[in-house]
CSV table of C-alpha atoms and ligand atoms in Angstrom, one decimal:
chain,number,residue,atom,x,y,z
K,206,MET,CA,35.4,100.3,178.7
K,207,LEU,CA,38.4,98.2,179.4
K,208,VAL,CA,41.5,100.3,180.3
K,209,ALA,CA,45.0,98.7,180.2
K,210,LEU,CA,48.1,100.0,181.9
K,211,ALA,CA,51.1,99.0,179.8
K,212,GLY,CA,54.8,98.9,179.5
K,213,GLY,CA,56.5,97.6,176.3
K,214,VAL,CA,57.2,94.1,175.2
K,215,GLY,CA,55.3,91.9,177.7
K,216,ALA,CA,52.3,94.3,177.6
K,217,SER,CA,52.2,94.4,173.9
K,218,ARG,CA,51.8,90.6,173.7
K,219,LEU,CA,48.7,90.6,176.0
K,220,LEU,CA,47.3,93.7,174.2
K,221,TYR,CA,47.6,91.8,170.9
K,222,GLY,CA,45.2,89.2,172.5
K,223,LEU,CA,42.9,91.7,174.1
K,224,ALA,CA,42.7,93.7,170.8
K,225,LYS,CA,41.5,90.5,169.0
K,226,LEU,CA,38.7,90.0,171.5
K,227,VAL,CA,37.6,93.4,172.6
K,228,PRO,CA,35.9,95.9,170.2
K,229,PRO,CA,38.4,98.8,169.6
K,230,GLU,CA,36.0,101.5,170.9
K,231,LYS,CA,35.9,99.6,174.2
K,232,LEU,CA,39.7,99.4,174.7
K,233,THR,CA,41.9,102.2,175.9
K,234,ILE,CA,45.6,101.7,176.5
K,235,ILE,CA,47.6,104.0,178.8
K,236,VAL,CA,51.4,103.5,178.2
K,237,ASN,CA,54.5,104.3,180.2
K,238,THR,CA,56.7,107.1,179.0
K,239,GLY,CA,59.3,106.9,181.7
K,240,ASP,CA,61.5,104.9,179.3
K,241,ASP,CA,61.5,107.8,176.8
K,242,ILE,CA,64.8,109.1,175.8
K,243,GLU,CA,66.3,111.7,173.5
K,244,MET,CA,68.9,110.3,171.1
K,245,HIS,CA,70.5,111.9,168.1
K,246,GLY,CA,68.1,114.9,168.7
K,247,LEU,CA,65.1,112.6,168.4
K,248,HIS,CA,62.4,111.9,170.9
K,249,ILE,CA,62.1,108.1,171.3
K,250,SER,CA,59.0,106.6,173.1
K,251,PRO,CA,60.0,102.9,173.2
K,252,ASP,CA,56.9,101.5,175.0
K,253,VAL,CA,54.4,103.5,173.0
K,254,ASP,CA,56.1,102.4,169.8
K,255,THR,CA,56.3,98.8,170.9
K,256,VAL,CA,52.5,98.7,171.6
K,257,ILE,CA,51.7,100.5,168.3
K,258,TYR,CA,54.0,98.3,166.2
K,259,MET,CA,52.5,95.2,167.8
K,260,LEU,CA,48.9,96.2,167.1
K,261,ALA,CA,49.8,97.4,163.6
K,262,GLY,CA,51.3,94.0,162.8
K,263,LEU,CA,54.7,95.6,162.3
K,264,ILE,CA,56.6,94.3,165.3
K,265,GLU,CA,59.9,92.3,165.1
K,266,GLU,CA,58.6,89.3,166.9
K,267,ARG,CA,61.9,87.7,168.0
K,268,ARG,CA,63.2,90.8,169.7
K,269,GLY,CA,59.8,92.1,170.7
K,270,TRP,CA,60.6,95.7,169.8
K,271,GLY,CA,61.4,97.6,166.6
K,272,ILE,CA,60.0,97.0,163.1
K,273,ARG,CA,60.2,93.6,161.4
K,274,GLY,CA,62.9,93.4,158.7
K,275,ASP,CA,64.3,96.8,159.5
K,276,THR,CA,67.8,97.7,158.5
K,277,PHE,CA,70.4,99.8,160.5
K,278,HIS,CA,72.2,101.8,157.8
K,279,CYS,CA,71.4,105.2,159.3
K,280,LEU,CA,72.7,104.0,162.7
K,281,GLU,CA,75.9,102.6,161.0
K,282,MET,CA,76.5,106.0,159.4
K,283,LEU,CA,75.9,107.8,162.8
K,284,GLY,CA,78.5,105.5,164.2
K,285,ARG,CA,81.0,106.7,161.6
K,286,TYR,CA,80.3,110.2,162.9
K,287,GLY,CA,81.2,109.1,166.4
K,288,CYS,CA,77.6,109.0,167.7
K,289,GLU,CA,76.5,106.3,170.2
K,290,THR,CA,75.0,103.2,168.6
K,291,TRP,CA,74.2,101.0,171.5
K,292,PHE,CA,70.5,101.8,171.2
K,293,ARG,CA,69.5,100.0,168.1
K,294,LEU,CA,67.3,102.4,166.1
K,295,GLY,CA,66.3,100.8,162.7
K,296,ASP,CA,65.9,102.9,159.6
K,297,LYS,CA,62.1,102.5,159.4
K,298,ASP,CA,61.8,103.0,163.2
K,299,LEU,CA,63.8,106.2,162.8
K,300,ALA,CA,61.0,107.6,160.6
K,301,THR,CA,58.6,107.3,163.5
K,302,HIS,CA,61.0,109.2,165.8
K,303,ILE,CA,61.7,111.9,163.1
K,304,TYR,CA,57.9,112.3,162.6
K,305,ARG,CA,57.2,112.4,166.3
K,306,THR,CA,60.0,114.9,167.0
K,307,MET,CA,58.8,117.1,164.1
K,308,LEU,CA,55.3,117.3,165.6
K,309,LEU,CA,56.7,117.9,169.2
K,310,LYS,CA,58.9,120.8,167.8
K,311,GLN,CA,55.8,122.3,166.2
K,312,GLY,CA,54.2,122.3,169.7
K,313,THR,CA,52.0,119.2,169.3
K,314,PRO,CA,51.6,117.4,172.6
K,315,LEU,CA,52.9,113.8,172.8
K,316,SER,CA,49.4,112.5,173.2
K,317,VAL,CA,48.3,114.1,169.9
K,318,ALA,CA,51.5,112.9,168.1
K,319,THR,CA,50.8,109.4,169.4
K,320,GLU,CA,47.2,109.6,168.2
K,321,LYS,CA,48.4,110.6,164.7
K,322,ILE,CA,51.0,107.9,164.5
K,323,ARG,CA,48.7,105.1,165.7
K,324,LYS,CA,45.9,106.2,163.3
K,325,MET,CA,48.2,106.4,160.3
K,326,LEU,CA,49.5,102.9,161.1
K,327,GLY,CA,45.9,101.6,161.2
K,328,VAL,CA,45.7,100.9,165.0
K,329,GLU,CA,42.1,101.2,166.3
K,330,PRO,CA,42.2,101.1,170.1
K,331,LYS,CA,42.9,104.4,171.8
K,332,ILE,CA,46.5,104.7,173.0
K,333,ILE,CA,47.4,107.4,175.5
K,334,PRO,CA,51.0,108.1,176.6
K,335,MET,CA,50.8,108.5,180.4
K,336,THR,CA,51.8,112.1,180.3
K,337,ASN,CA,52.6,114.9,177.9
K,338,ASP,CA,55.3,116.1,180.3
K,339,ARG,CA,58.9,115.0,180.5
K,340,VAL,CA,59.3,112.1,182.9
K,341,GLU,CA,62.5,110.0,182.8
K,342,THR,CA,63.2,106.9,184.9
K,343,TRP,CA,66.7,107.0,186.3
K,344,ILE,CA,68.4,104.1,188.1
K,345,ILE,CA,70.7,104.8,191.0
K,346,THR,CA,73.4,102.1,191.0
K,347,ASP,CA,76.7,101.3,192.7
K,348,VAL,CA,78.5,103.0,189.7
K,349,GLY,CA,76.4,106.1,189.6
K,350,GLU,CA,73.0,107.3,188.3
K,351,MET,CA,71.9,106.6,184.7
K,352,HIS,CA,68.9,106.7,182.4
K,353,PHE,CA,66.9,103.5,182.5
K,354,GLN,CA,67.9,102.7,178.8
K,355,GLU,CA,71.6,103.1,179.7
K,356,TYR,CA,71.1,100.7,182.7
K,357,TYR,CA,69.1,98.2,180.7
K,358,VAL,CA,70.3,98.3,177.1
K,359,LYS,CA,73.9,99.7,177.2
K,360,ARG,CA,75.0,98.1,180.5
K,361,ARG,CA,72.7,95.0,180.3
K,362,PHE,CA,71.5,95.5,183.9
K,363,ARG,CA,74.8,94.4,185.4
K,364,ASP,CA,75.0,97.2,188.0
K,365,ARG,CA,73.7,96.9,191.5
K,366,VAL,CA,70.5,98.9,192.0
K,367,LEU,CA,70.3,101.2,195.0
K,368,GLY,CA,67.2,103.2,194.0
K,369,VAL,CA,64.9,104.3,191.2
K,370,VAL,CA,63.7,107.9,190.5
K,371,TYR,CA,61.1,109.1,188.1
K,372,ARG,CA,62.6,112.4,187.3
K,373,GLY,CA,60.0,115.2,186.6
K,374,ILE,CA,57.1,113.1,188.1
K,375,ARG,CA,56.2,115.8,190.7
K,376,ASP,CA,55.6,118.5,188.0
K,377,ALA,CA,54.0,116.1,185.5
K,378,SER,CA,50.2,115.7,185.0
K,379,PRO,CA,48.5,112.7,183.5
K,380,ALA,CA,47.8,113.2,179.8
K,381,PRO,CA,44.3,114.3,178.9
K,382,GLY,CA,42.0,111.4,179.1
K,383,VAL,CA,44.0,109.3,181.5
K,384,LEU,CA,42.1,109.9,184.7
K,385,GLU,CA,38.8,110.2,182.8
K,386,ALA,CA,39.4,106.7,181.3
K,387,LEU,CA,40.1,105.2,184.7
K,388,ARG,CA,37.0,106.8,186.2
K,389,GLY,CA,34.8,105.5,183.4
K,390,ALA,CA,36.3,102.1,183.2
K,391,GLU,CA,34.4,98.8,183.9
K,392,ALA,CA,37.8,97.1,184.2
K,393,VAL,CA,41.4,98.1,184.5
K,394,VAL,CA,44.0,95.5,183.4
K,395,LEU,CA,47.6,95.9,184.6
K,396,CYS,CA,49.6,94.2,181.8
K,397,PRO,CA,52.5,91.8,182.6
K,398,SER,CA,55.0,94.6,182.7
K,399,ASN,CA,57.8,95.6,185.0
K,400,PRO,CA,56.1,96.9,188.2
K,401,ILE,CA,59.0,99.3,189.0
K,402,VAL,CA,59.9,100.9,185.6
K,403,SER,CA,56.8,100.3,183.5
K,404,ILE,CA,53.7,100.4,185.7
K,405,GLY,CA,55.4,102.3,188.5
K,406,PRO,CA,55.8,105.6,186.7
K,407,ILE,CA,52.1,105.5,185.6
K,408,LEU,CA,51.0,104.9,189.2
K,409,ALA,CA,53.2,107.6,190.5
K,410,LEU,CA,51.6,110.3,188.3
K,411,LYS,CA,49.4,112.8,190.2
K,412,GLY,CA,46.0,111.4,190.9
K,413,VAL,CA,46.4,108.0,189.2
K,414,ARG,CA,46.8,105.8,192.2
K,415,ARG,CA,44.0,107.6,194.1
K,416,THR,CA,41.7,107.2,191.1
K,417,LEU,CA,42.5,103.5,191.0
K,418,VAL,CA,41.7,103.1,194.7
K,419,GLU,CA,38.5,105.1,194.4
K,420,CYS,CA,37.1,104.1,190.9
K,421,GLU,CA,34.4,101.5,190.4
K,422,ALA,CA,36.4,99.4,187.9
K,423,GLU,CA,37.4,95.9,188.6
K,424,LYS,CA,41.2,95.9,188.7
K,425,ILE,CA,43.2,92.9,187.6
K,426,ALA,CA,46.9,92.4,187.1
K,427,VAL,CA,48.7,89.8,185.0
K,428,SER,CA,52.0,88.6,186.6
K,429,PRO,CA,55.2,89.4,184.7
K,430,PHE,CA,56.9,86.6,186.6
K,431,VAL,CA,57.0,83.0,185.5
K,432,GLY,CA,58.6,80.4,187.7
K,433,SER,CA,60.1,83.1,190.0
K,434,LYS,CA,61.9,84.9,187.2
K,435,PRO,CA,60.6,87.8,185.1
K,436,VAL,CA,59.8,86.7,181.6
K,437,LYS,CA,62.0,89.5,180.3
K,438,GLY,CA,64.2,92.3,181.6
K,439,PRO,CA,65.5,93.3,185.0
K,440,ALA,CA,62.3,93.4,187.2
K,441,ASP,CA,63.9,91.1,189.8
K,442,ARG,CA,67.1,93.1,190.1
K,443,LEU,CA,65.2,96.3,190.4
K,444,MET,CA,62.7,94.9,193.0
K,445,GLU,CA,65.6,93.4,195.0
K,446,GLY,CA,67.4,96.8,194.9
K,447,LEU,CA,64.3,98.5,196.3
K,448,GLY,CA,63.8,95.9,199.1
K,449,VAL,CA,60.8,94.4,197.4
K,450,GLU,CA,60.5,90.6,197.2
K,451,PRO,CA,61.4,89.7,193.6
K,452,SER,CA,58.5,87.5,192.8
K,453,ALA,CA,54.9,87.5,191.7
K,454,TYR,CA,54.0,88.0,195.4
K,455,GLY,CA,56.2,91.1,195.4
K,456,VAL,CA,54.3,92.4,192.4
K,457,ALA,CA,50.9,91.7,193.8
K,458,LYS,CA,51.9,93.4,197.1
K,459,LEU,CA,52.9,96.6,195.2
K,460,TYR,CA,49.4,96.8,193.8
K,461,ALA,CA,47.6,95.5,196.9
K,462,ASP,CA,45.9,98.8,197.9
K,463,PHE,CA,43.7,98.8,194.8
K,464,LEU,CA,44.0,95.3,193.1
K,465,ASP,CA,41.0,92.9,193.0
K,466,LYS,CA,42.4,90.0,191.0
K,467,PHE,CA,45.8,88.6,190.1
K,468,VAL,CA,46.6,86.2,187.2
K,469,LEU,CA,49.4,84.0,188.6
K,470,ASP,CA,51.5,81.7,186.4
K,471,VAL,CA,50.8,78.1,186.9
K,472,ARG,CA,54.5,77.5,187.8
K,473,ASP,CA,54.2,80.0,190.7
K,474,GLU,CA,51.1,78.4,192.2
K,475,ALA,CA,52.9,77.9,195.5
K,476,LEU,CA,52.5,81.7,196.0
K,477,ARG,CA,48.7,81.6,195.8
K,478,ASP,CA,48.0,81.6,199.6
K,479,ARG,CA,50.3,84.5,200.3
K,480,ILE,CA,48.7,86.6,197.5
K,481,GLU,CA,45.2,85.7,198.7
K,482,ALA,CA,46.2,86.8,202.2
K,483,LEU,CA,46.7,90.3,200.7
K,484,GLY,CA,42.9,90.3,199.9
K,485,ILE,CA,43.5,89.6,196.2
K,486,GLU,CA,41.7,86.9,194.3
K,487,VAL,CA,44.1,84.6,192.4
K,488,ILE,CA,43.5,83.1,189.0
K,489,ILE,CA,46.0,80.5,187.9
K,490,ALA,CA,46.9,80.3,184.2
K,491,ASP,CA,49.8,79.6,181.9
K,492,THR,CA,51.0,83.2,181.4
K,493,LEU,CA,53.8,82.5,178.9
K,494,MET,CA,53.0,84.1,175.6
K,495,LYS,CA,55.2,82.4,173.0
K,496,THR,CA,52.8,82.4,170.1
K,497,PRO,CA,49.9,84.7,169.0
K,498,ALA,CA,47.5,81.9,170.0
K,499,ASP,CA,49.0,82.0,173.5
K,500,ARG,CA,48.3,85.8,173.7
K,501,ILE,CA,44.7,85.3,172.7
K,502,ARG,CA,44.3,82.4,175.2
K,503,LEU,CA,45.7,84.6,178.1
K,504,ALA,CA,43.6,87.6,177.1
K,505,ARG,CA,40.5,85.2,177.2
K,506,VAL,CA,41.5,84.2,180.8
K,507,VAL,CA,41.7,87.9,181.7
K,508,LEU,CA,38.4,88.8,180.1
K,509,LYS,CA,36.6,85.7,181.7
K,510,SER,CA,37.8,86.7,185.2
K,511,ILE,CA,36.3,90.2,184.8
K,512,THR,CA,32.7,89.9,186.0
K,513,ARG,CA,31.6,93.4,185.1
K,514,PHE,CA,32.8,93.5,181.5
V,788,FO1,N1,66.0,97.1,173.6
V,788,FO1,C1,67.2,96.5,173.7
V,788,FO1,O1,67.4,95.6,174.5
V,788,FO1,N2,68.2,97.0,172.8
V,788,FO1,C2,68.0,98.0,172.0
V,788,FO1,O2,69.0,98.4,171.3
V,788,FO1,C3,66.7,98.6,171.9
V,788,FO1,C4,66.4,99.6,171.0
V,788,FO1,C5,65.1,100.0,170.9
V,788,FO1,C6,64.8,101.0,169.9
V,788,FO1,C7,63.5,101.4,169.8
V,788,FO1,C8,62.5,101.0,170.6
V,788,FO1,O3,61.2,101.4,170.5
V,788,FO1,C9,62.8,100.0,171.6
V,788,FO1,C10,64.1,99.6,171.7
V,788,FO1,N3,64.5,98.6,172.7
V,788,FO1,C11,65.7,98.1,172.8
V,788,FO1,C12,63.5,98.2,173.7
V,788,FO1,C13,63.4,99.1,174.9
V,788,FO1,O4,64.7,99.5,175.4
V,788,FO1,C14,62.8,98.3,176.1
V,788,FO1,O5,62.2,97.1,175.8
V,788,FO1,C15,61.8,99.1,176.8
V,788,FO1,O6,62.1,100.5,177.0
V,788,FO1,C16,61.4,98.5,178.2
V,788,FO1,O7,60.1,98.5,178.2
């Protein structure tokens, strides 16, 4: 079994490639839910949806999130009622949130709701939200504390980061199947996702980090940095704010206690020695995934570097 730890957009691109090369029954994806937010009375799971839409062939490729060709009539109308419209929820996308919220209100756990949604959209690999409990990533900034989506989408990560908190993490448990998947895995792939707000919450869940340290699986991460900048999003600003070097080296160091291998972008090759000094084997590759062919090529690099799979 290959287990992937995933955030949203960057992860979904590598997962597209992995899903083309690995039989679905051998791939389990554990997805961050720290970005989840309630809006207009609906439970939104952006990273889970991004991964499902990508694997279902529904993703809006240019943005990397939401559904291709979606319209925004409902959001426009909500705007006329004075509701907030900065989080762009498309009409078709809203159907997913309505259906998920309906299930949650009936007492269905998030993991079961996710299972239903992915199966109905024809996605074969198992997708597990990291927890069924409420965990929210909040960013402490120079202008106050705010939900990650407010920091990222509404305020376009302009505020200075002073800290990051995963609210609810202490009382949360990994969703059923998460620890079992890690214990039974031949390999664990950490997708090229933000190490602070995407992979960080998964690792912070009770028992996950210890299981990664102790389990037999080969652990390999793909760098989310290309040429000393994150491919997308505010990883560098968040890392800087937390006193972590904002680079591929900084990412590798955050995983150093359990990581075996690190796929480093060819433009960051100068960091190789420092990462190897952490006791991590470095694989150099072009990690930019502009086209579907790029995603398959990078997935092949990852699979080739795993000796036990
Ligand atoms: N990202 C944006 O930059 N702007 C948006 O308005 C936005 C809306 C949105 C709606 C549904 C969804 O599933 C994702 C959405 N995203 C949007 C992406 C999301 O904010 C982030 O990419 C992830 O949370 C970070 O991994």
